[in-house]
PDB file of C-alpha atoms and ligand atoms in Angstrom:
ATOM      1  CA  MET A  22       0.000   0.000   0.000  1.00 65.00           C
ATOM      2  CA  SER A  23       1.417   3.411  -0.845  1.00 87.00           C
ATOM      3  CA  LEU A  24       1.036   6.564   1.178  1.00 98.00           C
ATOM      4  CA  LEU A  25       1.878   9.913  -0.382  1.00 98.00           C
ATOM      5  CA  VAL A  26       2.472  13.058   1.670  1.00 98.00           C
ATOM      6  CA  VAL A  27       3.070  16.603   0.513  1.00 98.00           C
ATOM      7  CA  GLY A  28       3.981  19.348   2.944  1.00 98.00           C
ATOM      8  CA  SER A  29       6.668  21.347   4.654  1.00 97.00           C
ATOM      9  CA  VAL A  30      10.138  20.167   5.557  1.00 98.00           C
ATOM     10  CA  ALA A  31      11.480  22.931   7.759  1.00 98.00           C
ATOM     11  CA  PHE A  32      13.813  24.318  10.329  1.00 98.00           C
ATOM     12  CA  ASP A  33      11.987  25.436  13.463  1.00 98.00           C
ATOM     13  CA  ALA A  34      12.831  27.668  16.404  1.00 98.00           C
ATOM     14  CA  VAL A  35      10.723  26.721  19.388  1.00 97.00           C
ATOM     15  CA  GLU A  36      10.283  28.138  22.857  1.00 97.00           C
ATOM     16  CA  THR A  37       8.291  26.302  25.544  1.00 96.00           C
ATOM     17  CA  PRO A  38       8.300  26.588  29.357  1.00 95.00           C
ATOM     18  CA  HIS A  39      10.828  23.717  29.260  1.00 94.00           C
ATOM     19  CA  GLY A  40      13.414  25.269  27.013  1.00 94.00           C
ATOM     20  CA  LYS A  41      14.320  27.082  23.860  1.00 96.00           C
ATOM     21  CA  ILE A  42      15.856  25.741  20.664  1.00 97.00           C
ATOM     22  CA  ASP A  43      16.969  28.169  17.973  1.00 97.00           C
ATOM     23  CA  ARG A  44      17.110  25.783  15.060  1.00 97.00           C
ATOM     24  CA  MET A  45      15.983  22.212  14.723  1.00 98.00           C
ATOM     25  CA  LEU A  46      14.589  20.016  12.000  1.00 98.00           C
ATOM     26  CA  GLY A  47      10.806  20.201  11.700  1.00 98.00           C
ATOM     27  CA  GLY A  48       8.031  20.626   9.172  1.00 98.00           C
ATOM     28  CA  ALA A  49       4.649  18.985   8.893  1.00 98.00           C
ATOM     29  CA  ALA A  50       5.732  16.455   6.246  1.00 98.00           C
ATOM     30  CA  THR A  51       8.778  15.480   8.310  1.00 98.00           C
ATOM     31  CA  TYR A  52       6.772  14.661  11.433  1.00 98.00           C
ATOM     32  CA  PHE A  53       4.124  12.941   9.330  1.00 98.00           C
ATOM     33  CA  SER A  54       6.560  10.772   7.344  1.00 98.00           C
ATOM     34  CA  VAL A  55       8.597   9.627  10.310  1.00 98.00           C
ATOM     35  CA  ALA A  56       5.445   8.698  12.254  1.00 98.00           C
ATOM     36  CA  ALA A  57       3.720   6.968   9.329  1.00 98.00           C
ATOM     37  CA  SER A  58       6.841   4.992   8.420  1.00 98.00           C
ATOM     38  CA  TYR A  59       6.336   2.836  11.526  1.00 98.00           C
ATOM     39  CA  PHE A  60       3.210   1.471   9.804  1.00 98.00           C
ATOM     40  CA  THR A  61       3.799   1.638   6.052  1.00 98.00           C
ATOM     41  CA  HIS A  62       5.971   2.913   3.198  1.00 98.00           C
ATOM     42  CA  VAL A  63       5.790   6.690   2.655  1.00 98.00           C
ATOM     43  CA  ASN A  64       6.507   8.742  -0.476  1.00 98.00           C
ATOM     44  CA  LEU A  65       7.467  12.278   0.508  1.00 98.00           C
ATOM     45  CA  VAL A  66       7.002  15.362  -1.688  1.00 98.00           C
ATOM     46  CA  GLY A  67       8.470  18.628  -0.453  1.00 98.00           C
ATOM     47  CA  ILE A  68      11.261  21.106  -0.949  1.00 98.00           C
ATOM     48  CA  VAL A  69      14.430  22.029   0.958  1.00 98.00           C
ATOM     49  CA  GLY A  70      17.188  24.574   0.421  1.00 98.00           C
ATOM     50  CA  GLU A  71      20.965  24.411   0.206  1.00 98.00           C
ATOM     51  CA  ASP A  72      21.233  24.612   4.006  1.00 98.00           C
ATOM     52  CA  PHE A  73      19.568  21.196   4.352  1.00 98.00           C
ATOM     53  CA  THR A  74      22.466  18.831   5.014  1.00 97.00           C
ATOM     54  CA  GLU A  75      23.009  15.096   4.744  1.00 95.00           C
ATOM     55  CA  LYS A  76      22.777  15.008   8.533  1.00 96.00           C
ATOM     56  CA  ASP A  77      19.308  16.593   8.364  1.00 97.00           C
ATOM     57  CA  ALA A  78      18.248  14.092   5.697  1.00 97.00           C
ATOM     58  CA  SER A  79      19.438  11.224   7.889  1.00 97.00           C
ATOM     59  CA  ILE A  80      16.145  11.392   9.814  1.00 97.00           C
ATOM     60  CA  PHE A  81      14.584   9.555   6.851  1.00 97.00           C
ATOM     61  CA  ARG A  82      17.337   6.985   6.440  1.00 96.00           C
ATOM     62  CA  GLY A  83      16.739   3.474   7.680  1.00 94.00           C
ATOM     63  CA  ARG A  84      13.001   4.177   7.632  1.00 97.00           C
ATOM     64  CA  ARG A  85      10.394   3.404   5.012  1.00 96.00           C
ATOM     65  CA  VAL A  86      10.464   6.963   3.651  1.00 98.00           C
ATOM     66  CA  ASP A  87      11.218   7.559  -0.034  1.00 97.00           C
ATOM     67  CA  THR A  88      12.718  11.029  -0.589  1.00 97.00           C
ATOM     68  CA  VAL A  89      13.033  11.007  -4.384  1.00 97.00           C
ATOM     69  CA  GLY A  90      10.220  13.597  -4.326  1.00 97.00           C
ATOM     70  CA  LEU A  91      12.061  15.865  -1.896  1.00 98.00           C
ATOM     71  CA  GLU A  92      13.291  18.621  -4.196  1.00 98.00           C
ATOM     72  CA  ARG A  93      16.455  20.610  -3.493  1.00 97.00           C
ATOM     73  CA  ALA A  94      16.455  24.238  -4.565  1.00 98.00           C
ATOM     74  CA  GLU A  95      18.751  27.226  -4.386  1.00 97.00           C
ATOM     75  CA  GLY A  96      18.102  29.279  -1.272  1.00 98.00           C
ATOM     76  CA  LYS A  97      17.132  28.547   2.300  1.00 98.00           C
ATOM     77  CA  THR A  98      14.790  25.930   3.724  1.00 98.00           C
ATOM     78  CA  PHE A  99      11.375  27.015   5.075  1.00 97.00           C
ATOM     79  CA  PHE A 100      11.783  28.446   8.591  1.00 98.00           C
ATOM     80  CA  TRP A 101       9.148  28.691  11.309  1.00 96.00           C
ATOM     81  CA  ALA A 102       9.469  30.080  14.843  1.00 97.00           C
ATOM     82  CA  GLY A 103       6.902  29.722  17.602  1.00 96.00           C
ATOM     83  CA  ARG A 104       6.451  30.269  21.310  1.00 97.00           C
ATOM     84  CA  TYR A 105       4.092  28.343  23.599  1.00 95.00           C
ATOM     85  CA  SER A 106       2.151  29.784  26.530  1.00 93.00           C
ATOM     86  CA  GLU A 107       2.832  28.680  30.124  1.00 92.00           C
ATOM     87  CA  ASN A 108       0.165  25.915  29.913  1.00 90.00           C
ATOM     88  CA  MET A 109       1.257  25.179  26.325  1.00 91.00           C
ATOM     89  CA  ASN A 110      -2.315  25.363  25.010  1.00 86.00           C
ATOM     90  CA  GLU A 111      -1.613  28.513  23.037  1.00 88.00           C
ATOM     91  CA  ARG A 112       1.033  29.039  20.426  1.00 92.00           C
ATOM     92  CA  THR A 113       2.231  32.310  18.952  1.00 94.00           C
ATOM     93  CA  THR A 114       3.915  32.224  15.577  1.00 94.00           C
ATOM     94  CA  LEU A 115       6.948  34.511  15.773  1.00 96.00           C
ATOM     95  CA  ALA A 116       8.244  34.027  12.236  1.00 96.00           C
ATOM     96  CA  THR A 117       7.325  32.276   9.017  1.00 94.00           C
ATOM     97  CA  GLU A 118      10.014  32.543   6.356  1.00 96.00           C
ATOM     98  CA  LEU A 119       8.826  30.733   3.259  1.00 95.00           C
ATOM     99  CA  ASN A 120      12.239  30.817   1.523  1.00 97.00           C
ATOM    100  CA  VAL A 121      12.354  28.001  -1.098  1.00 97.00           C
ATOM    101  CA  PHE A 122       8.724  27.206  -0.269  1.00 95.00           C
ATOM    102  CA  ALA A 123       7.633  30.478  -1.909  1.00 93.00           C
ATOM    103  CA  GLU A 124       8.339  29.054  -5.378  1.00 93.00           C
ATOM    104  CA  PHE A 125       7.370  25.473  -4.590  1.00 96.00           C
ATOM    105  CA  LYS A 126       5.509  23.646  -7.358  1.00 96.00           C
ATOM    106  CA  PRO A 127       4.999  20.086  -6.133  1.00 97.00           C
ATOM    107  CA  ARG A 128       6.003  17.527  -8.772  1.00 96.00           C
ATOM    108  CA  LEU A 129       5.142  13.888  -8.318  1.00 97.00           C
ATOM    109  CA  PRO A 130       7.815  11.469  -9.569  1.00 97.00           C
ATOM    110  CA  ALA A 131       6.306   8.770 -11.836  1.00 96.00           C
ATOM    111  CA  ALA A 132       6.522   6.179  -9.067  1.00 96.00           C
ATOM    112  CA  TYR A 133       4.334   8.334  -6.794  1.00 97.00           C
ATOM    113  CA  GLN A 134       1.471   8.913  -9.222  1.00 97.00           C
ATOM    114  CA  SER A 135      -0.899   6.116  -8.178  1.00 96.00           C
ATOM    115  CA  PRO A 136      -1.062   6.337  -4.393  1.00 97.00           C
ATOM    116  CA  GLU A 137      -3.841   4.597  -2.494  1.00 97.00           C
ATOM    117  CA  HIS A 138      -3.582   7.011   0.413  1.00 98.00           C
ATOM    118  CA  VAL A 139      -2.735  10.709   0.253  1.00 98.00           C
ATOM    119  CA  PHE A 140      -2.082  13.207   3.022  1.00 98.00           C
ATOM    120  CA  LEU A 141      -2.098  16.859   2.017  1.00 98.00           C
ATOM    121  CA  ALA A 142      -0.376  18.576   4.933  1.00 98.00           C
ATOM    122  CA  ASN A 143      -1.019  22.205   5.780  1.00 96.00           C
ATOM    123  CA  ILE A 144       0.064  24.195   2.706  1.00 95.00           C
ATOM    124  CA  ASP A 145      -1.545  26.488   0.140  1.00 95.00           C
ATOM    125  CA  PRO A 146      -4.782  24.758  -1.018  1.00 97.00           C
ATOM    126  CA  THR A 147      -3.829  25.488  -4.634  1.00 97.00           C
ATOM    127  CA  LEU A 148      -0.686  23.382  -4.177  1.00 96.00           C
ATOM    128  CA  GLN A 149      -2.739  20.675  -2.472  1.00 97.00           C
ATOM    129  CA  SER A 150      -5.043  20.614  -5.517  1.00 97.00           C
ATOM    130  CA  SER A 151      -2.094  20.508  -7.905  1.00 97.00           C
ATOM    131  CA  VAL A 152      -0.922  17.299  -6.221  1.00 98.00           C
ATOM    132  CA  LEU A 153      -4.331  15.697  -6.661  1.00 97.00           C
ATOM    133  CA  HIS A 154      -4.305  16.681 -10.348  1.00 97.00           C
ATOM    134  CA  GLN A 155      -1.081  14.725 -10.835  1.00 97.00           C
ATOM    135  CA  VAL A 156      -2.522  11.577  -9.312  1.00 97.00           C
ATOM    136  CA  LYS A 157      -3.555   9.102 -12.012  1.00 95.00           C
ATOM    137  CA  ARG A 158      -6.244   7.078 -10.198  1.00 94.00           C
ATOM    138  CA  ARG A 159      -8.706   8.192  -7.541  1.00 95.00           C
ATOM    139  CA  PRO A 160      -6.951   7.287  -4.258  1.00 97.00           C
ATOM    140  CA  LYS A 161      -8.785   5.238  -1.662  1.00 97.00           C
ATOM    141  CA  VAL A 162      -8.360   7.975   0.942  1.00 98.00           C
ATOM    142  CA  VAL A 163      -7.410  11.627   0.597  1.00 98.00           C
ATOM    143  CA  ALA A 164      -6.881  13.380   3.933  1.00 98.00           C
ATOM    144  CA  LEU A 165      -6.165  17.061   4.355  1.00 98.00           C
ATOM    145  CA  ASP A 166      -4.942  19.452   7.018  1.00 98.00           C
ATOM    146  CA  THR A 167      -5.267  23.226   6.824  1.00 97.00           C
ATOM    147  CA  MET A 168      -5.132  26.279   9.082  1.00 95.00           C
ATOM    148  CA  ASN A 169      -6.805  29.624   9.829  1.00 93.00           C
ATOM    149  CA  TYR A 170      -4.473  31.430   7.384  1.00 92.00           C
ATOM    150  CA  TRP A 171      -5.886  29.504   4.372  1.00 95.00           C
ATOM    151  CA  ILE A 172      -9.463  29.491   5.724  1.00 96.00           C
ATOM    152  CA  GLU A 173      -9.332  33.304   5.839  1.00 96.00           C
ATOM    153  CA  ARG A 174      -7.212  34.124   2.777  1.00 95.00           C
ATOM    154  CA  THR A 175      -8.039  31.482   0.182  1.00 97.00           C
ATOM    155  CA  PRO A 176     -11.548  30.245   1.034  1.00 97.00           C
ATOM    156  CA  LYS A 177     -12.473  29.571  -2.606  1.00 97.00           C
ATOM    157  CA  GLU A 178      -9.359  27.503  -3.329  1.00 98.00           C
ATOM    158  CA  LEU A 179      -9.760  25.613  -0.052  1.00 98.00           C
ATOM    159  CA  ARG A 180     -13.353  24.728  -0.907  1.00 97.00           C
ATOM    160  CA  GLU A 181     -12.229  23.385  -4.255  1.00 97.00           C
ATOM    161  CA  THR A 182      -9.633  21.142  -2.577  1.00 98.00           C
ATOM    162  CA  LEU A 183     -12.155  20.023   0.028  1.00 98.00           C
ATOM    163  CA  ARG A 184     -14.449  18.742  -2.727  1.00 98.00           C
ATOM    164  CA  HIS A 185     -11.824  16.056  -3.390  1.00 97.00           C
ATOM    165  CA  THR A 186     -11.075  15.306   0.260  1.00 98.00           C
ATOM    166  CA  ASP A 187     -12.356  12.281   2.183  1.00 98.00           C
ATOM    167  CA  ILE A 188     -11.036  13.049   5.654  1.00 98.00           C
ATOM    168  CA  LEU A 189     -10.448  16.532   7.013  1.00 98.00           C
ATOM    169  CA  MET A 190      -8.050  16.689   9.985  1.00 98.00           C
ATOM    170  CA  ILE A 191      -8.072  20.065  11.733  1.00 97.00           C
ATOM    171  CA  ASN A 192      -8.238  21.464  15.255  1.00 94.00           C
ATOM    172  CA  ASP A 193     -11.358  22.656  17.041  1.00 94.00           C
ATOM    173  CA  SER A 194     -10.933  26.390  16.371  1.00 94.00           C
ATOM    174  CA  GLU A 195     -10.324  25.722  12.666  1.00 96.00           C
ATOM    175  CA  THR A 196     -13.443  23.511  12.606  1.00 97.00           C
ATOM    176  CA  ARG A 197     -15.501  26.377  14.032  1.00 97.00           C
ATOM    177  CA  GLN A 198     -13.964  28.937  11.721  1.00 97.00           C
ATOM    178  CA  LEU A 199     -14.472  26.873   8.573  1.00 97.00           C
ATOM    179  CA  SER A 200     -18.091  26.065   9.358  1.00 97.00           C
ATOM    180  CA  ASN A 201     -19.179  29.209  11.191  1.00 97.00           C
ATOM    181  CA  GLU A 202     -20.683  26.885  13.794  1.00 97.00           C
ATOM    182  CA  HIS A 203     -19.594  26.767  17.424  1.00 97.00           C
ATOM    183  CA  ASN A 204     -21.089  23.343  18.128  1.00 97.00           C
ATOM    184  CA  LEU A 205     -18.687  20.735  16.775  1.00 95.00           C
ATOM    185  CA  LEU A 206     -21.360  18.273  15.644  1.00 96.00           C
ATOM    186  CA  ARG A 207     -23.206  20.952  13.728  1.00 96.00           C
ATOM    187  CA  ALA A 208     -19.851  22.093  12.390  1.00 97.00           C
ATOM    188  CA  ALA A 209     -19.143  18.561  11.184  1.00 97.00           C
ATOM    189  CA  ARG A 210     -22.529  18.372   9.470  1.00 97.00           C
ATOM    190  CA  HIS A 211     -21.707  21.578   7.620  1.00 97.00           C
ATOM    191  CA  ILE A 212     -18.222  20.356   6.645  1.00 98.00           C
ATOM    192  CA  PHE A 213     -19.722  17.157   5.191  1.00 98.00           C
ATOM    193  CA  THR A 214     -21.642  19.322   2.696  1.00 97.00           C
ATOM    194  CA  LEU A 215     -18.271  20.624   1.413  1.00 98.00           C
ATOM    195  CA  GLY A 216     -16.888  17.193   0.443  1.00 98.00           C
ATOM    196  CA  PRO A 217     -15.252  15.331   3.336  1.00 98.00           C
ATOM    197  CA  LYS A 218     -17.007  12.201   4.591  1.00 97.00           C
ATOM    198  CA  ALA A 219     -15.171  12.166   7.880  1.00 98.00           C
ATOM    199  CA  LEU A 220     -13.813  14.832  10.187  1.00 98.00           C
ATOM    200  CA  VAL A 221     -11.013  14.373  12.703  1.00 98.00           C
ATOM    201  CA  ILE A 222     -10.945  17.212  15.212  1.00 98.00           C
ATOM    202  CA  LYS A 223      -7.595  17.501  17.007  1.00 95.00           C
ATOM    203  CA  ARG A 224      -8.002  18.938  20.490  1.00 93.00           C
ATOM    204  CA  GLY A 225      -4.478  19.038  21.907  1.00 90.00           C
ATOM    205  CA  GLU A 226      -4.318  17.856  25.506  1.00 90.00           C
ATOM    206  CA  TYR A 227      -8.020  16.923  25.297  1.00 93.00           C
ATOM    207  CA  GLY A 228      -7.457  14.276  22.647  1.00 96.00           C
ATOM    208  CA  ALA A 229      -9.225  13.963  19.315  1.00 98.00           C
ATOM    209  CA  MET A 230     -12.710  13.297  18.004  1.00 98.00           C
ATOM    210  CA  LEU A 231     -13.766  11.488  14.847  1.00 98.00           C
ATOM    211  CA  VAL A 232     -17.124  12.283  13.287  1.00 98.00           C
ATOM    212  CA  HIS A 233     -18.438  10.243  10.373  1.00 95.00           C
ATOM    213  CA  GLN A 234     -21.828   8.965   9.304  1.00 87.00           C
ATOM    214  CA  ASN A 235     -23.696  10.301  12.342  1.00 86.00           C
ATOM    215  CA  ARG A 236     -21.201   8.511  14.591  1.00 94.00           C
ATOM    216  CA  THR A 237     -18.574   9.955  16.867  1.00 97.00           C
ATOM    217  CA  PHE A 238     -15.546   8.381  18.463  1.00 97.00           C
ATOM    218  CA  SER A 239     -13.268  10.134  20.904  1.00 97.00           C
ATOM    219  CA  VAL A 240      -9.776   9.302  22.071  1.00 97.00           C
ATOM    220  CA  PRO A 241      -8.015  11.003  24.939  1.00 95.00           C
ATOM    221  CA  ALA A 242      -4.510  12.343  24.723  1.00 94.00           C
ATOM    222  CA  PHE A 243      -2.225   9.924  26.542  1.00 94.00           C
ATOM    223  CA  PRO A 244      -1.756  11.270  30.080  1.00 94.00           C
ATOM    224  CA  LEU A 245       1.856  12.391  30.463  1.00 95.00           C
ATOM    225  CA  GLU A 246       3.485  13.908  33.518  1.00 92.00           C
ATOM    226  CA  GLN A 247       5.563  16.218  31.389  1.00 90.00           C
ATOM    227  CA  VAL A 248       5.052  17.656  27.954  1.00 94.00           C
ATOM    228  CA  HIS A 249       8.191  19.327  26.651  1.00 96.00           C
ATOM    229  CA  ASP A 250       7.257  20.538  23.182  1.00 96.00           C
ATOM    230  CA  PRO A 251       3.857  20.168  21.445  1.00 96.00           C
ATOM    231  CA  THR A 252       5.295  21.097  18.011  1.00 97.00           C
ATOM    232  CA  GLY A 253       4.415  18.534  15.390  1.00 97.00           C
ATOM    233  CA  ALA A 254       1.884  16.704  17.563  1.00 96.00           C
ATOM    234  CA  GLY A 255      -0.876  17.248  14.992  1.00 96.00           C
ATOM    235  CA  ASP A 256       1.236  16.083  12.067  1.00 98.00           C
ATOM    236  CA  THR A 257       2.483  13.098  14.019  1.00 98.00           C
ATOM    237  CA  PHE A 258      -1.136  12.269  14.872  1.00 98.00           C
ATOM    238  CA  ALA A 259      -1.924  12.409  11.164  1.00 98.00           C
ATOM    239  CA  GLY A 260       1.091  10.161  10.436  1.00 98.00           C
ATOM    240  CA  GLY A 261      -0.047   7.505  12.899  1.00 98.00           C
ATOM    241  CA  PHE A 262      -3.641   7.773  11.652  1.00 98.00           C
ATOM    242  CA  MET A 263      -2.890   7.570   7.918  1.00 98.00           C
ATOM    243  CA  GLY A 264       0.012   5.156   8.369  1.00 98.00           C
ATOM    244  CA  TYR A 265      -2.269   2.724  10.163  1.00 98.00           C
ATOM    245  CA  LEU A 266      -5.080   3.093   7.574  1.00 98.00           C
ATOM    246  CA  ALA A 267      -2.602   2.477   4.753  1.00 98.00           C
ATOM    247  CA  SER A 268      -1.387  -0.683   6.482  1.00 97.00           C
ATOM    248  CA  VAL A 269      -4.807  -2.375   6.546  1.00 97.00           C
ATOM    249  CA  SER A 270      -6.984  -3.346   3.610  1.00 91.00           C
ATOM    250  CA  ARG A 271     -10.401  -2.575   5.093  1.00 94.00           C
ATOM    251  CA  LEU A 272     -11.701   0.926   5.713  1.00 93.00           C
ATOM    252  CA  GLY A 273     -14.554   0.517   8.175  1.00 94.00           C
ATOM    253  CA  ASP A 274     -15.556   1.937  11.502  1.00 94.00           C
ATOM    254  CA  ALA A 275     -13.223  -0.391  13.457  1.00 95.00           C
ATOM    255  CA  GLU A 276     -10.227   0.612  11.323  1.00 97.00           C
ATOM    256  CA  LEU A 277     -10.998   4.321  11.655  1.00 97.00           C
ATOM    257  CA  ARG A 278     -11.251   3.933  15.431  1.00 96.00           C
ATOM    258  CA  ARG A 279      -7.927   2.109  15.598  1.00 97.00           C
ATOM    259  CA  ALA A 280      -6.385   4.789  13.376  1.00 98.00           C
ATOM    260  CA  MET A 281      -7.531   7.389  15.922  1.00 98.00           C
ATOM    261  CA  VAL A 282      -5.792   5.457  18.677  1.00 97.00           C
ATOM    262  CA  TYR A 283      -2.536   5.104  16.711  1.00 98.00           C
ATOM    263  CA  GLY A 284      -2.702   8.805  15.871  1.00 98.00           C
ATOM    264  CA  SER A 285      -3.022   9.695  19.527  1.00 97.00           C
ATOM    265  CA  VAL A 286      -0.292   7.192  20.500  1.00 98.00           C
ATOM    266  CA  MET A 287       2.182   8.679  18.010  1.00 98.00           C
ATOM    267  CA  GLY A 288       1.328  12.272  18.975  1.00 97.00           C
ATOM    268  CA  SER A 289       1.914  11.424  22.628  1.00 97.00           C
ATOM    269  CA  PHE A 290       5.494  10.367  21.931  1.00 98.00           C
ATOM    270  CA  THR A 291       6.365  13.493  19.934  1.00 98.00           C
ATOM    271  CA  VAL A 292       5.498  15.893  22.762  1.00 97.00           C
ATOM    272  CA  GLU A 293       7.734  14.102  25.269  1.00 97.00           C
ATOM    273  CA  LYS A 294      10.863  15.725  23.848  1.00 97.00           C
ATOM    274  CA  PHE A 295      11.787  18.675  21.652  1.00 97.00           C
ATOM    275  CA  GLY A 296      11.254  18.451  17.914  1.00 97.00           C
ATOM    276  CA  LEU A 297      11.819  15.010  16.463  1.00 98.00           C
ATOM    277  CA  ASP A 298      14.036  13.787  19.302  1.00 97.00           C
ATOM    278  CA  ARG A 299      11.531  11.308  20.734  1.00 98.00           C
ATOM    279  CA  LEU A 300      10.428   9.939  17.342  1.00 98.00           C
ATOM    280  CA  ARG A 301      14.056   9.505  16.319  1.00 96.00           C
ATOM    281  CA  GLU A 302      14.633   6.888  18.995  1.00 96.00           C
ATOM    282  CA  LEU A 303      11.128   5.391  19.123  1.00 98.00           C
ATOM    283  CA  LYS A 304      10.807   1.597  19.003  1.00 97.00           C
ATOM    284  CA  ARG A 305       7.919  -0.309  17.508  1.00 97.00           C
ATOM    285  CA  SER A 306       7.486  -2.206  20.775  1.00 98.00           C
ATOM    286  CA  GLU A 307       6.861   1.102  22.572  1.00 98.00           C
ATOM    287  CA  ILE A 308       4.069   1.952  20.118  1.00 98.00           C
ATOM    288  CA  HIS A 309       2.340  -1.372  20.702  1.00 97.00           C
ATOM    289  CA  ALA A 310       2.750  -1.113  24.467  1.00 97.00           C
ATOM    290  CA  ARG A 311       1.218   2.373  24.505  1.00 97.00           C
ATOM    291  CA  ALA A 312      -1.665   1.278  22.259  1.00 97.00           C
ATOM    292  CA  ARG A 313      -2.415  -1.560  24.710  1.00 97.00           C
ATOM    293  CA  HIS A 314      -2.277   0.958  27.524  1.00 96.00           C
ATOM    294  CA  PHE A 315      -4.793   3.118  25.630  1.00 94.00           C
ATOM    295  CA  SER A 316      -7.111   0.178  25.253  1.00 94.00           C
ATOM    296  CA  LYS A 317      -7.005  -0.563  29.015  1.00 95.00           C
ATOM    297  CA  MET A 318      -7.276   3.101  29.901  1.00 94.00           C
ATOM    298  CA  THR A 319     -10.514   3.595  27.952  1.00 93.00           C
ATOM    299  CA  GLN A 320     -12.261   0.272  28.667  1.00 94.00           C
ATOM    300  CA  PHE A 321     -15.395   0.140  30.751  1.00 91.00           C
ATOM    301  CA  SER A 322     -18.444  -2.045  31.182  1.00 94.00           C
ATOM    302  CA  LEU A 323     -22.067  -1.187  31.864  1.00 92.00           C
TER     303      LEU A 323
HETATM  304  P1  AMP B  27       1.893  21.230  14.253  1.00 62.09           P
HETATM  305  O1  AMP B  27       2.510  21.520  15.600  1.00 62.09           O
HETATM  306  O2  AMP B  27       1.481  19.808  14.086  1.00 62.09           O
HETATM  307  O3  AMP B  27       0.826  22.218  13.903  1.00 62.09           O
HETATM  308  O4  AMP B  27       3.046  21.452  13.146  1.00 62.09           O
HETATM  309  C1  AMP B  27       4.184  22.201  13.357  1.00 62.09           C
HETATM  310  C2  AMP B  27       5.061  22.145  12.127  1.00 62.09           C
HETATM  311  O5  AMP B  27       4.412  22.801  11.052  1.00 62.09           O
HETATM  312  C3  AMP B  27       6.384  22.858  12.361  1.00 62.09           C
HETATM  313  O6  AMP B  27       7.448  21.929  12.309  1.00 62.09           O
HETATM  314  C4  AMP B  27       6.482  23.906  11.253  1.00 62.09           C
HETATM  315  O7  AMP B  27       7.704  23.860  10.559  1.00 62.09           O
HETATM  316  C5  AMP B  27       5.334  23.596  10.312  1.00 62.09           C
HETATM  317  N1  AMP B  27       4.631  24.821   9.892  1.00 62.09           N
HETATM  318  C6  AMP B  27       4.336  25.919  10.640  1.00 62.09           C
HETATM  319  N2  AMP B  27       3.689  26.851   9.901  1.00 62.09           N
HETATM  320  C7  AMP B  27       3.568  26.351   8.651  1.00 62.09           C
HETATM  321  C8  AMP B  27       3.011  26.836   7.418  1.00 62.09           C
HETATM  322  N3  AMP B  27       2.441  28.048   7.327  1.00 62.09           N
HETATM  323  N4  AMP B  27       3.066  26.020   6.337  1.00 62.09           N
HETATM  324  C9  AMP B  27       3.625  24.809   6.415  1.00 62.09           C
HETATM  325  N5  AMP B  27       4.187  24.291   7.533  1.00 62.09           N
HETATM  326  C10 AMP B  27       4.162  25.041   8.648  1.00 62.09           C
END
């Protein structure tokens, strides 16, 4: 099964109550690919600059991540800087330097053109659409992430991309903004009229909720004594979610529920350390152990 992702590969500067790092590897597609590669093979489409070294690229080595679609261009790699509030529930973006991303025109290598699963990470909806146009067959699942910036500035283009999206994965404030509905179930009903058949609402420390076909399923965030850096949690969630779905042949309610659990499991590891440090060293056995823990933690009888 093939899983295609398009999105940012970046350098991030991050400040949390637990520390400050001026430059570390990040980017939505990076977190996504590393997380998903524990479950399936990933084809990565993105762009980096001349400052992206072999050492940076080594995050993908020894994993099931194909980087033939990771273009190298003259200039600097996309840079993002953010600061988290004391309780880490709010994030302020301090800098977004598009650099090589400004001229990015995603190009799918021939071997990537018939994916069964596609994840369009948070980028310009026009670029997301251009990826779908290059895909030869209708994929089994197209999932998409977006943010307030695109909801506000390119609503028409976003709507066009949403028409071809099966699963929308956004946070609660984006859900409300996109739908103009405060109530999340009503918001979901509205979003289903735009194209997606399922909505995954990411709620940070409160977990995540899946809405599809009049059904809801909620997973908590794994309780951790210390969260060091929430950066990339959403993309890692998406990587666990899509990676799991791409690893199984069925796409039913049970699979979607399990995907939610693996998404939450993967996100919970990312936040334990800064940047990609926890994912870098993560073992498969730890993923399975935490998934079992999730199952016990949420079981009850009536
Ligand atoms: P998350 O914490 O899951 O929302 O994702 C954080 C990652 O998204 C960081 O590693 C950033 O490099 C990347 N990022 C931040 N802003 C943007 C943007 N406007 N476009 C693409 N990627 C971004």
